[in-house]
Amino acid sequence: MQTTVDIVIPTFNQPRALRLALTSIVRWTRSCFAITVVDNSLAGYAGEICRQTHPAIKVIRPGSNLGWMGGVNLGASEGSGDYILMLNDDVVILDFDHQWLQKLLSVFVRENDV
């Protein structure tokens, strides 16, 4: 069975950064993953960016700014993966590193006490 990862990204008024982050994740990730974006802003820009980037990206709009940790907690509560990866909305995956997520997960496979 393949390991699944829920990637949770809280965002607040950073549409350009969010677009770059999502584009790089979708482009350079070959693992089994799901992305949930928690849009803490009232502007509602995240939904359109997510639809343009990949239609399977889930967007949650809490209606108020929950802060980063509040956004992570809300997004994580919606997931069903084996692992949760919390990312900032300005993270960009390096070009041509299709194994970035497997590298992160390999620690959990190698080390039983992690």
PDB file of N, CA and C in Angstrom:
ATOM      1  N   MET A   1       0.842  -1.188   0.000  1.00  0.00           N
ATOM      2  CA  MET A   1       0.000   0.000   0.000  1.00  0.00           C
ATOM      3  C   MET A   1       0.890   1.257   0.000  1.00  0.00           C
ATOM      4  N   GLN A   2       0.523   2.236  -0.788  1.00  0.00           N
ATOM      5  CA  GLN A   2       1.308   3.452  -0.897  1.00  0.00           C
ATOM      6  C   GLN A   2       0.974   4.421   0.237  1.00  0.00           C
ATOM      7  N   THR A   3       1.997   5.062   0.763  1.00  0.00           N
ATOM      8  CA  THR A   3       1.837   6.057   1.809  1.00  0.00           C
ATOM      9  C   THR A   3       1.201   7.307   1.217  1.00  0.00           C
ATOM     10  N   THR A   4       0.255   7.884   1.953  1.00  0.00           N
ATOM     11  CA  THR A   4      -0.402   9.109   1.487  1.00  0.00           C
ATOM     12  C   THR A   4      -0.060  10.265   2.433  1.00  0.00           C
ATOM     13  N   VAL A   5       0.033  11.439   1.856  1.00  0.00           N
ATOM     14  CA  VAL A   5       0.397  12.629   2.614  1.00  0.00           C
ATOM     15  C   VAL A   5      -0.627  13.729   2.351  1.00  0.00           C
ATOM     16  N   ASP A   6      -1.135  14.308   3.425  1.00  0.00           N
ATOM     17  CA  ASP A   6      -1.977  15.495   3.316  1.00  0.00           C
ATOM     18  C   ASP A   6      -1.080  16.712   3.491  1.00  0.00           C
ATOM     19  N   ILE A   7      -1.016  17.549   2.472  1.00  0.00           N
ATOM     20  CA  ILE A   7      -0.229  18.780   2.530  1.00  0.00           C
ATOM     21  C   ILE A   7      -1.199  19.908   2.881  1.00  0.00           C
ATOM     22  N   VAL A   8      -0.972  20.547   4.019  1.00  0.00           N
ATOM     23  CA  VAL A   8      -1.848  21.618   4.503  1.00  0.00           C
ATOM     24  C   VAL A   8      -1.094  22.941   4.414  1.00  0.00           C
ATOM     25  N   ILE A   9      -1.707  23.900   3.720  1.00  0.00           N
ATOM     26  CA  ILE A   9      -1.066  25.203   3.505  1.00  0.00           C
ATOM     27  C   ILE A   9      -2.021  26.315   3.935  1.00  0.00           C
ATOM     28  N   PRO A  10      -1.795  26.913   5.105  1.00  0.00           N
ATOM     29  CA  PRO A  10      -2.572  28.109   5.455  1.00  0.00           C
ATOM     30  C   PRO A  10      -2.038  29.294   4.644  1.00  0.00           C
ATOM     31  N   THR A  11      -2.924  30.183   4.251  1.00  0.00           N
ATOM     32  CA  THR A  11      -2.489  31.357   3.488  1.00  0.00           C
ATOM     33  C   THR A  11      -3.261  32.583   3.949  1.00  0.00           C
ATOM     34  N   PHE A  12      -2.593  33.737   3.838  1.00  0.00           N
ATOM     35  CA  PHE A  12      -3.227  35.006   4.191  1.00  0.00           C
ATOM     36  C   PHE A  12      -2.645  36.108   3.316  1.00  0.00           C
ATOM     37  N   ASN A  13      -3.409  36.529   2.329  1.00  0.00           N
ATOM     38  CA  ASN A  13      -3.062  37.665   1.465  1.00  0.00           C
ATOM     39  C   ASN A  13      -1.707  37.539   0.762  1.00  0.00           C
ATOM     40  N   GLN A  14      -1.393  36.368   0.267  1.00  0.00           N
ATOM     41  CA  GLN A  14      -0.153  36.142  -0.473  1.00  0.00           C
ATOM     42  C   GLN A  14      -0.459  35.386  -1.771  1.00  0.00           C
ATOM     43  N   PRO A  15      -1.277  35.944  -2.662  1.00  0.00           N
ATOM     44  CA  PRO A  15      -1.683  35.196  -3.854  1.00  0.00           C
ATOM     45  C   PRO A  15      -0.517  34.792  -4.758  1.00  0.00           C
ATOM     46  N   ARG A  16       0.452  35.667  -4.945  1.00  0.00           N
ATOM     47  CA  ARG A  16       1.579  35.331  -5.825  1.00  0.00           C
ATOM     48  C   ARG A  16       2.392  34.179  -5.238  1.00  0.00           C
ATOM     49  N   ALA A  17       2.696  34.270  -3.952  1.00  0.00           N
ATOM     50  CA  ALA A  17       3.467  33.207  -3.290  1.00  0.00           C
ATOM     51  C   ALA A  17       2.699  31.890  -3.320  1.00  0.00           C
ATOM     52  N   LEU A  18       1.406  31.933  -3.054  1.00  0.00           N
ATOM     53  CA  LEU A  18       0.601  30.713  -3.061  1.00  0.00           C
ATOM     54  C   LEU A  18       0.600  30.067  -4.444  1.00  0.00           C
ATOM     55  N   ARG A  19       0.442  30.862  -5.477  1.00  0.00           N
ATOM     56  CA  ARG A  19       0.450  30.321  -6.843  1.00  0.00           C
ATOM     57  C   ARG A  19       1.784  29.619  -7.149  1.00  0.00           C
ATOM     58  N   LEU A  20       2.890  30.250  -6.789  1.00  0.00           N
ATOM     59  CA  LEU A  20       4.210  29.644  -7.014  1.00  0.00           C
ATOM     60  C   LEU A  20       4.368  28.354  -6.208  1.00  0.00           C
ATOM     61  N   ALA A  21       3.931  28.377  -4.966  1.00  0.00           N
ATOM     62  CA  ALA A  21       4.041  27.189  -4.115  1.00  0.00           C
ATOM     63  C   ALA A  21       3.235  26.030  -4.695  1.00  0.00           C
ATOM     64  N   LEU A  22       1.978  26.272  -5.005  1.00  0.00           N
ATOM     65  CA  LEU A  22       1.120  25.203  -5.515  1.00  0.00           C
ATOM     66  C   LEU A  22       1.615  24.668  -6.851  1.00  0.00           C
ATOM     67  N   THR A  23       2.034  25.565  -7.728  1.00  0.00           N
ATOM     68  CA  THR A  23       2.533  25.138  -9.035  1.00  0.00           C
ATOM     69  C   THR A  23       3.747  24.235  -8.874  1.00  0.00           C
ATOM     70  N   SER A  24       4.653  24.595  -7.982  1.00  0.00           N
ATOM     71  CA  SER A  24       5.861  23.782  -7.795  1.00  0.00           C
ATOM     72  C   SER A  24       5.538  22.441  -7.144  1.00  0.00           C
ATOM     73  N   ILE A  25       4.616  22.422  -6.207  1.00  0.00           N
ATOM     74  CA  ILE A  25       4.244  21.153  -5.561  1.00  0.00           C
ATOM     75  C   ILE A  25       3.612  20.213  -6.571  1.00  0.00           C
ATOM     76  N   VAL A  26       2.649  20.707  -7.315  1.00  0.00           N
ATOM     77  CA  VAL A  26       1.967  19.864  -8.302  1.00  0.00           C
ATOM     78  C   VAL A  26       2.948  19.376  -9.363  1.00  0.00           C
ATOM     79  N   ARG A  27       3.830  20.244  -9.804  1.00  0.00           N
ATOM     80  CA  ARG A  27       4.755  19.895 -10.877  1.00  0.00           C
ATOM     81  C   ARG A  27       5.826  18.890 -10.447  1.00  0.00           C
ATOM     82  N   TRP A  28       6.324  19.016  -9.218  1.00  0.00           N
ATOM     83  CA  TRP A  28       7.496  18.237  -8.817  1.00  0.00           C
ATOM     84  C   TRP A  28       7.211  17.148  -7.786  1.00  0.00           C
ATOM     85  N   THR A  29       5.964  16.781  -7.596  1.00  0.00           N
ATOM     86  CA  THR A  29       5.650  15.747  -6.609  1.00  0.00           C
ATOM     87  C   THR A  29       5.099  14.522  -7.302  1.00  0.00           C
ATOM     88  N   ARG A  30       5.711  13.383  -7.034  1.00  0.00           N
ATOM     89  CA  ARG A  30       5.275  12.130  -7.641  1.00  0.00           C
ATOM     90  C   ARG A  30       4.675  11.174  -6.623  1.00  0.00           C
ATOM     91  N   SER A  31       4.646  11.558  -5.367  1.00  0.00           N
ATOM     92  CA  SER A  31       4.064  10.717  -4.326  1.00  0.00           C
ATOM     93  C   SER A  31       2.550  10.856  -4.334  1.00  0.00           C
ATOM     94  N   CYS A  32       1.916  10.045  -3.535  1.00  0.00           N
ATOM     95  CA  CYS A  32       0.465  10.113  -3.381  1.00  0.00           C
ATOM     96  C   CYS A  32       0.167  11.180  -2.326  1.00  0.00           C
ATOM     97  N   PHE A  33      -0.430  12.271  -2.751  1.00  0.00           N
ATOM     98  CA  PHE A  33      -0.655  13.388  -1.847  1.00  0.00           C
ATOM     99  C   PHE A  33      -1.966  14.086  -2.156  1.00  0.00           C
ATOM    100  N   ALA A  34      -2.437  14.838  -1.176  1.00  0.00           N
ATOM    101  CA  ALA A  34      -3.588  15.718  -1.348  1.00  0.00           C
ATOM    102  C   ALA A  34      -3.202  17.066  -0.751  1.00  0.00           C
ATOM    103  N   ILE A  35      -3.672  18.136  -1.365  1.00  0.00           N
ATOM    104  CA  ILE A  35      -3.370  19.481  -0.867  1.00  0.00           C
ATOM    105  C   ILE A  35      -4.659  20.121  -0.358  1.00  0.00           C
ATOM    106  N   THR A  36      -4.570  20.690   0.843  1.00  0.00           N
ATOM    107  CA  THR A  36      -5.651  21.491   1.400  1.00  0.00           C
ATOM    108  C   THR A  36      -5.097  22.875   1.695  1.00  0.00           C
ATOM    109  N   VAL A  37      -5.710  23.886   1.115  1.00  0.00           N
ATOM    110  CA  VAL A  37      -5.327  25.277   1.368  1.00  0.00           C
ATOM    111  C   VAL A  37      -6.381  25.887   2.278  1.00  0.00           C
ATOM    112  N   VAL A  38      -5.928  26.476   3.380  1.00  0.00           N
ATOM    113  CA  VAL A  38      -6.839  27.174   4.297  1.00  0.00           C
ATOM    114  C   VAL A  38      -6.654  28.666   4.047  1.00  0.00           C
ATOM    115  N   ASP A  39      -7.680  29.282   3.471  1.00  0.00           N
ATOM    116  CA  ASP A  39      -7.635  30.697   3.086  1.00  0.00           C
ATOM    117  C   ASP A  39      -8.096  31.550   4.257  1.00  0.00           C
ATOM    118  N   ASN A  40      -7.131  32.063   5.024  1.00  0.00           N
ATOM    119  CA  ASN A  40      -7.432  32.887   6.189  1.00  0.00           C
ATOM    120  C   ASN A  40      -7.824  34.314   5.830  1.00  0.00           C
ATOM    121  N   SER A  41      -7.678  34.688   4.572  1.00  0.00           N
ATOM    122  CA  SER A  41      -8.021  36.059   4.179  1.00  0.00           C
ATOM    123  C   SER A  41      -9.515  36.165   3.912  1.00  0.00           C
ATOM    124  N   LEU A  42      -9.997  37.375   3.842  1.00  0.00           N
ATOM    125  CA  LEU A  42     -11.391  37.600   3.485  1.00  0.00           C
ATOM    126  C   LEU A  42     -11.546  37.859   1.994  1.00  0.00           C
ATOM    127  N   ALA A  43     -10.409  37.983   1.283  1.00  0.00           N
ATOM    128  CA  ALA A  43     -10.441  38.311  -0.146  1.00  0.00           C
ATOM    129  C   ALA A  43     -10.917  37.141  -0.998  1.00  0.00           C
ATOM    130  N   GLY A  44     -10.695  35.936  -0.569  1.00  0.00           N
ATOM    131  CA  GLY A  44     -11.161  34.770  -1.305  1.00  0.00           C
ATOM    132  C   GLY A  44     -10.389  34.448  -2.566  1.00  0.00           C
ATOM    133  N   TYR A  45      -9.143  34.876  -2.667  1.00  0.00           N
ATOM    134  CA  TYR A  45      -8.354  34.645  -3.875  1.00  0.00           C
ATOM    135  C   TYR A  45      -7.899  33.202  -4.023  1.00  0.00           C
ATOM    136  N   ALA A  46      -7.783  32.482  -2.928  1.00  0.00           N
ATOM    137  CA  ALA A  46      -7.174  31.143  -2.955  1.00  0.00           C
ATOM    138  C   ALA A  46      -7.980  30.151  -3.793  1.00  0.00           C
ATOM    139  N   GLY A  47      -9.291  30.255  -3.778  1.00  0.00           N
ATOM    140  CA  GLY A  47     -10.112  29.318  -4.541  1.00  0.00           C
ATOM    141  C   GLY A  47      -9.807  29.350  -6.027  1.00  0.00           C
ATOM    142  N   GLU A  48      -9.704  30.536  -6.587  1.00  0.00           N
ATOM    143  CA  GLU A  48      -9.410  30.666  -8.016  1.00  0.00           C
ATOM    144  C   GLU A  48      -8.005  30.176  -8.343  1.00  0.00           C
ATOM    145  N   ILE A  49      -7.043  30.520  -7.511  1.00  0.00           N
ATOM    146  CA  ILE A  49      -5.666  30.053  -7.729  1.00  0.00           C
ATOM    147  C   ILE A  49      -5.617  28.533  -7.691  1.00  0.00           C
ATOM    148  N   CYS A  50      -6.292  27.938  -6.736  1.00  0.00           N
ATOM    149  CA  CYS A  50      -6.292  26.475  -6.620  1.00  0.00           C
ATOM    150  C   CYS A  50      -6.958  25.818  -7.823  1.00  0.00           C
ATOM    151  N   ARG A  51      -8.076  26.341  -8.268  1.00  0.00           N
ATOM    152  CA  ARG A  51      -8.756  25.782  -9.450  1.00  0.00           C
ATOM    153  C   ARG A  51      -7.870  25.874 -10.688  1.00  0.00           C
ATOM    154  N   GLN A  52      -7.150  26.968 -10.835  1.00  0.00           N
ATOM    155  CA  GLN A  52      -6.259  27.141 -11.979  1.00  0.00           C
ATOM    156  C   GLN A  52      -5.051  26.219 -11.907  1.00  0.00           C
ATOM    157  N   THR A  53      -4.575  25.943 -10.708  1.00  0.00           N
ATOM    158  CA  THR A  53      -3.385  25.121 -10.531  1.00  0.00           C
ATOM    159  C   THR A  53      -3.704  23.643 -10.681  1.00  0.00           C
ATOM    160  N   HIS A  54      -4.731  23.175  -9.969  1.00  0.00           N
ATOM    161  CA  HIS A  54      -5.139  21.772 -10.050  1.00  0.00           C
ATOM    162  C   HIS A  54      -6.533  21.649  -9.447  1.00  0.00           C
ATOM    163  N   PRO A  55      -7.474  21.070 -10.170  1.00  0.00           N
ATOM    164  CA  PRO A  55      -8.860  21.037  -9.699  1.00  0.00           C
ATOM    165  C   PRO A  55      -9.075  20.205  -8.434  1.00  0.00           C
ATOM    166  N   ALA A  56      -8.130  19.346  -8.074  1.00  0.00           N
ATOM    167  CA  ALA A  56      -8.311  18.492  -6.891  1.00  0.00           C
ATOM    168  C   ALA A  56      -7.861  19.159  -5.592  1.00  0.00           C
ATOM    169  N   ILE A  57      -7.277  20.350  -5.678  1.00  0.00           N
ATOM    170  CA  ILE A  57      -6.841  21.037  -4.461  1.00  0.00           C
ATOM    171  C   ILE A  57      -8.074  21.506  -3.702  1.00  0.00           C
ATOM    172  N   LYS A  58      -8.125  21.144  -2.441  1.00  0.00           N
ATOM    173  CA  LYS A  58      -9.256  21.519  -1.588  1.00  0.00           C
ATOM    174  C   LYS A  58      -8.982  22.876  -0.948  1.00  0.00           C
ATOM    175  N   VAL A  59      -9.992  23.728  -0.916  1.00  0.00           N
ATOM    176  CA  VAL A  59      -9.872  25.042  -0.292  1.00  0.00           C
ATOM    177  C   VAL A  59     -10.891  25.145   0.837  1.00  0.00           C
ATOM    178  N   ILE A  60     -10.408  25.576   1.992  1.00  0.00           N
ATOM    179  CA  ILE A  60     -11.290  25.816   3.138  1.00  0.00           C
ATOM    180  C   ILE A  60     -11.229  27.297   3.458  1.00  0.00           C
ATOM    181  N   ARG A  61     -12.392  27.918   3.585  1.00  0.00           N
ATOM    182  CA  ARG A  61     -12.471  29.340   3.948  1.00  0.00           C
ATOM    183  C   ARG A  61     -13.165  29.446   5.304  1.00  0.00           C
ATOM    184  N   PRO A  62     -12.404  29.610   6.375  1.00  0.00           N
ATOM    185  CA  PRO A  62     -13.018  29.654   7.703  1.00  0.00           C
ATOM    186  C   PRO A  62     -13.827  30.915   7.978  1.00  0.00           C
ATOM    187  N   GLY A  63     -13.650  31.966   7.169  1.00  0.00           N
ATOM    188  CA  GLY A  63     -14.424  33.190   7.366  1.00  0.00           C
ATOM    189  C   GLY A  63     -13.751  34.204   8.276  1.00  0.00           C
ATOM    190  N   SER A  64     -12.664  33.802   8.884  1.00  0.00           N
ATOM    191  CA  SER A  64     -11.859  34.714   9.696  1.00  0.00           C
ATOM    192  C   SER A  64     -10.429  34.196   9.696  1.00  0.00           C
ATOM    193  N   ASN A  65      -9.510  35.046  10.139  1.00  0.00           N
ATOM    194  CA  ASN A  65      -8.107  34.672  10.169  1.00  0.00           C
ATOM    195  C   ASN A  65      -7.837  33.814  11.401  1.00  0.00           C
ATOM    196  N   LEU A  66      -7.617  32.528  11.191  1.00  0.00           N
ATOM    197  CA  LEU A  66      -7.329  31.612  12.291  1.00  0.00           C
ATOM    198  C   LEU A  66      -5.848  31.620  12.673  1.00  0.00           C
ATOM    199  N   GLY A  67      -5.028  32.330  11.896  1.00  0.00           N
ATOM    200  CA  GLY A  67      -3.584  32.282  12.108  1.00  0.00           C
ATOM    201  C   GLY A  67      -3.021  31.019  11.478  1.00  0.00           C
ATOM    202  N   TRP A  68      -1.699  30.918  11.511  1.00  0.00           N
ATOM    203  CA  TRP A  68      -1.059  29.785  10.845  1.00  0.00           C
ATOM    204  C   TRP A  68      -1.437  28.466  11.513  1.00  0.00           C
ATOM    205  N   MET A  69      -1.272  28.381  12.835  1.00  0.00           N
ATOM    206  CA  MET A  69      -1.545  27.115  13.518  1.00  0.00           C
ATOM    207  C   MET A  69      -3.019  26.760  13.470  1.00  0.00           C
ATOM    208  N   GLY A  70      -3.893  27.741  13.601  1.00  0.00           N
ATOM    209  CA  GLY A  70      -5.324  27.477  13.492  1.00  0.00           C
ATOM    210  C   GLY A  70      -5.673  26.947  12.112  1.00  0.00           C
ATOM    211  N   GLY A  71      -5.028  27.520  11.082  1.00  0.00           N
ATOM    212  CA  GLY A  71      -5.238  27.037   9.719  1.00  0.00           C
ATOM    213  C   GLY A  71      -4.740  25.620   9.533  1.00  0.00           C
ATOM    214  N   VAL A  72      -3.574  25.330  10.101  1.00  0.00           N
ATOM    215  CA  VAL A  72      -3.034  23.971  10.020  1.00  0.00           C
ATOM    216  C   VAL A  72      -3.982  22.990  10.705  1.00  0.00           C
ATOM    217  N   ASN A  73      -4.428  23.329  11.895  1.00  0.00           N
ATOM    218  CA  ASN A  73      -5.332  22.424  12.624  1.00  0.00           C
ATOM    219  C   ASN A  73      -6.621  22.171  11.857  1.00  0.00           C
ATOM    220  N   LEU A  74      -7.199  23.217  11.281  1.00  0.00           N
ATOM    221  CA  LEU A  74      -8.426  23.051  10.503  1.00  0.00           C
ATOM    222  C   LEU A  74      -8.173  22.186   9.274  1.00  0.00           C
ATOM    223  N   GLY A  75      -7.111  22.482   8.538  1.00  0.00           N
ATOM    224  CA  GLY A  75      -6.791  21.701   7.348  1.00  0.00           C
ATOM    225  C   GLY A  75      -6.492  20.246   7.678  1.00  0.00           C
ATOM    226  N   ALA A  76      -5.749  20.021   8.754  1.00  0.00           N
ATOM    227  CA  ALA A  76      -5.400  18.651   9.157  1.00  0.00           C
ATOM    228  C   ALA A  76      -6.637  17.861   9.551  1.00  0.00           C
ATOM    229  N   SER A  77      -7.608  18.526  10.147  1.00  0.00           N
ATOM    230  CA  SER A  77      -8.825  17.825  10.570  1.00  0.00           C
ATOM    231  C   SER A  77      -9.647  17.325   9.381  1.00  0.00           C
ATOM    232  N   GLU A  78      -9.405  17.894   8.201  1.00  0.00           N
ATOM    233  CA  GLU A  78     -10.129  17.500   6.987  1.00  0.00           C
ATOM    234  C   GLU A  78      -9.429  16.372   6.233  1.00  0.00           C
ATOM    235  N   GLY A  79      -8.200  16.046   6.622  1.00  0.00           N
ATOM    236  CA  GLY A  79      -7.411  15.085   5.872  1.00  0.00           C
ATOM    237  C   GLY A  79      -7.637  13.645   6.296  1.00  0.00           C
ATOM    238  N   SER A  80      -7.093  12.747   5.486  1.00  0.00           N
ATOM    239  CA  SER A  80      -7.204  11.313   5.790  1.00  0.00           C
ATOM    240  C   SER A  80      -5.912  10.570   5.444  1.00  0.00           C
ATOM    241  N   GLY A  81      -4.827  11.299   5.226  1.00  0.00           N
ATOM    242  CA  GLY A  81      -3.568  10.673   4.833  1.00  0.00           C
ATOM    243  C   GLY A  81      -2.850  10.016   6.000  1.00  0.00           C
ATOM    244  N   ASP A  82      -1.808   9.270   5.671  1.00  0.00           N
ATOM    245  CA  ASP A  82      -0.975   8.639   6.692  1.00  0.00           C
ATOM    246  C   ASP A  82      -0.142   9.681   7.440  1.00  0.00           C
ATOM    247  N   TYR A  83       0.224  10.751   6.734  1.00  0.00           N
ATOM    248  CA  TYR A  83       1.039  11.817   7.299  1.00  0.00           C
ATOM    249  C   TYR A  83       0.426  13.165   6.941  1.00  0.00           C
ATOM    250  N   ILE A  84       0.776  14.164   7.749  1.00  0.00           N
ATOM    251  CA  ILE A  84       0.384  15.544   7.471  1.00  0.00           C
ATOM    252  C   ILE A  84       1.664  16.362   7.306  1.00  0.00           C
ATOM    253  N   LEU A  85       1.767  17.076   6.203  1.00  0.00           N
ATOM    254  CA  LEU A  85       2.895  17.975   5.963  1.00  0.00           C
ATOM    255  C   LEU A  85       2.360  19.397   5.998  1.00  0.00           C
ATOM    256  N   MET A  86       2.867  20.183   6.932  1.00  0.00           N
ATOM    257  CA  MET A  86       2.446  21.575   7.075  1.00  0.00           C
ATOM    258  C   MET A  86       3.446  22.444   6.329  1.00  0.00           C
ATOM    259  N   LEU A  87       2.956  23.249   5.387  1.00  0.00           N
ATOM    260  CA  LEU A  87       3.832  24.115   4.608  1.00  0.00           C
ATOM    261  C   LEU A  87       3.361  25.556   4.675  1.00  0.00           C
ATOM    262  N   ASN A  88       4.313  26.468   4.614  1.00  0.00           N
ATOM    263  CA  ASN A  88       3.991  27.881   4.435  1.00  0.00           C
ATOM    264  C   ASN A  88       3.567  28.098   2.990  1.00  0.00           C
ATOM    265  N   ASP A  89       2.853  29.186   2.752  1.00  0.00           N
ATOM    266  CA  ASP A  89       2.389  29.477   1.397  1.00  0.00           C
ATOM    267  C   ASP A  89       3.486  30.040   0.493  1.00  0.00           C
ATOM    268  N   ASP A  90       4.689  30.203   1.026  1.00  0.00           N
ATOM    269  CA  ASP A  90       5.791  30.707   0.196  1.00  0.00           C
ATOM    270  C   ASP A  90       6.867  29.647  -0.064  1.00  0.00           C
ATOM    271  N   VAL A  91       6.571  28.395   0.209  1.00  0.00           N
ATOM    272  CA  VAL A  91       7.512  27.300  -0.061  1.00  0.00           C
ATOM    273  C   VAL A  91       7.483  26.985  -1.551  1.00  0.00           C
ATOM    274  N   VAL A  92       8.661  26.857  -2.137  1.00  0.00           N
ATOM    275  CA  VAL A  92       8.755  26.484  -3.544  1.00  0.00           C
ATOM    276  C   VAL A  92       9.653  25.254  -3.637  1.00  0.00           C
ATOM    277  N   ILE A  93       9.153  24.213  -4.273  1.00  0.00           N
ATOM    278  CA  ILE A  93       9.913  22.981  -4.458  1.00  0.00           C
ATOM    279  C   ILE A  93      10.940  23.208  -5.561  1.00  0.00           C
ATOM    280  N   LEU A  94      12.156  22.752  -5.318  1.00  0.00           N
ATOM    281  CA  LEU A  94      13.226  22.935  -6.291  1.00  0.00           C
ATOM    282  C   LEU A  94      12.930  22.182  -7.585  1.00  0.00           C
ATOM    283  N   ASP A  95      13.285  22.793  -8.689  1.00  0.00           N
ATOM    284  CA  ASP A  95      13.094  22.170  -9.997  1.00  0.00           C
ATOM    285  C   ASP A  95      13.797  20.823 -10.070  1.00  0.00           C
ATOM    286  N   PHE A  96      13.127  19.885 -10.685  1.00  0.00           N
ATOM    287  CA  PHE A  96      13.671  18.559 -10.989  1.00  0.00           C
ATOM    288  C   PHE A  96      13.893  17.682  -9.764  1.00  0.00           C
ATOM    289  N   ASP A  97      13.349  18.037  -8.627  1.00  0.00           N
ATOM    290  CA  ASP A  97      13.487  17.175  -7.460  1.00  0.00           C
ATOM    291  C   ASP A  97      12.171  16.440  -7.220  1.00  0.00           C
ATOM    292  N   HIS A  98      11.898  15.458  -8.052  1.00  0.00           N
ATOM    293  CA  HIS A  98      10.664  14.690  -7.930  1.00  0.00           C
ATOM    294  C   HIS A  98      10.614  13.854  -6.654  1.00  0.00           C
ATOM    295  N   GLN A  99      11.736  13.686  -6.013  1.00  0.00           N
ATOM    296  CA  GLN A  99      11.822  12.829  -4.830  1.00  0.00           C
ATOM    297  C   GLN A  99      11.771  13.602  -3.509  1.00  0.00           C
ATOM    298  N   TRP A 100      11.487  14.880  -3.537  1.00  0.00           N
ATOM    299  CA  TRP A 100      11.549  15.686  -2.320  1.00  0.00           C
ATOM    300  C   TRP A 100      10.659  15.140  -1.216  1.00  0.00           C
ATOM    301  N   LEU A 101       9.458  14.710  -1.543  1.00  0.00           N
ATOM    302  CA  LEU A 101       8.545  14.221  -0.514  1.00  0.00           C
ATOM    303  C   LEU A 101       8.973  12.844  -0.015  1.00  0.00           C
ATOM    304  N   GLN A 102       9.436  11.993  -0.897  1.00  0.00           N
ATOM    305  CA  GLN A 102       9.936  10.685  -0.472  1.00  0.00           C
ATOM    306  C   GLN A 102      11.138  10.841   0.456  1.00  0.00           C
ATOM    307  N   LYS A 103      11.982  11.836   0.195  1.00  0.00           N
ATOM    308  CA  LYS A 103      13.137  12.084   1.065  1.00  0.00           C
ATOM    309  C   LYS A 103      12.677  12.449   2.474  1.00  0.00           C
ATOM    310  N   LEU A 104      11.655  13.276   2.569  1.00  0.00           N
ATOM    311  CA  LEU A 104      11.124  13.629   3.890  1.00  0.00           C
ATOM    312  C   LEU A 104      10.533  12.408   4.589  1.00  0.00           C
ATOM    313  N   LEU A 105       9.794  11.604   3.857  1.00  0.00           N
ATOM    314  CA  LEU A 105       9.148  10.429   4.443  1.00  0.00           C
ATOM    315  C   LEU A 105      10.137   9.333   4.811  1.00  0.00           C
ATOM    316  N   SER A 106      11.276   9.295   4.154  1.00  0.00           N
ATOM    317  CA  SER A 106      12.233   8.216   4.400  1.00  0.00           C
ATOM    318  C   SER A 106      12.704   8.178   5.853  1.00  0.00           C
ATOM    319  N   VAL A 107      12.713   9.301   6.530  1.00  0.00           N
ATOM    320  CA  VAL A 107      13.103   9.326   7.941  1.00  0.00           C
ATOM    321  C   VAL A 107      12.121   8.500   8.771  1.00  0.00           C
ATOM    322  N   PHE A 108      10.854   8.605   8.468  1.00  0.00           N
ATOM    323  CA  PHE A 108       9.845   7.857   9.216  1.00  0.00           C
ATOM    324  C   PHE A 108       9.947   6.360   8.957  1.00  0.00           C
ATOM    325  N   VAL A 109      10.362   5.997   7.778  1.00  0.00           N
ATOM    326  CA  VAL A 109      10.530   4.583   7.423  1.00  0.00           C
ATOM    327  C   VAL A 109      11.784   4.010   8.097  1.00  0.00           C
ATOM    328  N   ARG A 110      12.872   4.773   8.094  1.00  0.00           N
ATOM    329  CA  ARG A 110      14.138   4.320   8.653  1.00  0.00           C
ATOM    330  C   ARG A 110      14.146   4.300  10.169  1.00  0.00           C
ATOM    331  N   GLU A 111      13.541   5.287  10.777  1.00  0.00           N
ATOM    332  CA  GLU A 111      13.628   5.460  12.234  1.00  0.00           C
ATOM    333  C   GLU A 111      12.289   5.151  12.890  1.00  0.00           C
ATOM    334  N   ASN A 112      12.247   4.091  13.658  1.00  0.00           N
ATOM    335  CA  ASN A 112      10.995   3.677  14.305  1.00  0.00           C
ATOM    336  C   ASN A 112      10.535   4.612  15.413  1.00  0.00           C
ATOM    337  N   ASP A 113      11.443   5.401  15.980  1.00  0.00           N
ATOM    338  CA  ASP A 113      11.072   6.259  17.104  1.00  0.00           C
ATOM    339  C   ASP A 113      10.748   7.698  16.697  1.00  0.00           C
ATOM    340  N   VAL A 114      10.657   7.954  15.411  1.00  0.00           N
ATOM    341  CA  VAL A 114      10.324   9.301  14.940  1.00  0.00           C
ATOM    342  C   VAL A 114       8.818   9.427  14.832  1.00  0.00           C
TER     343      VAL A 114
END
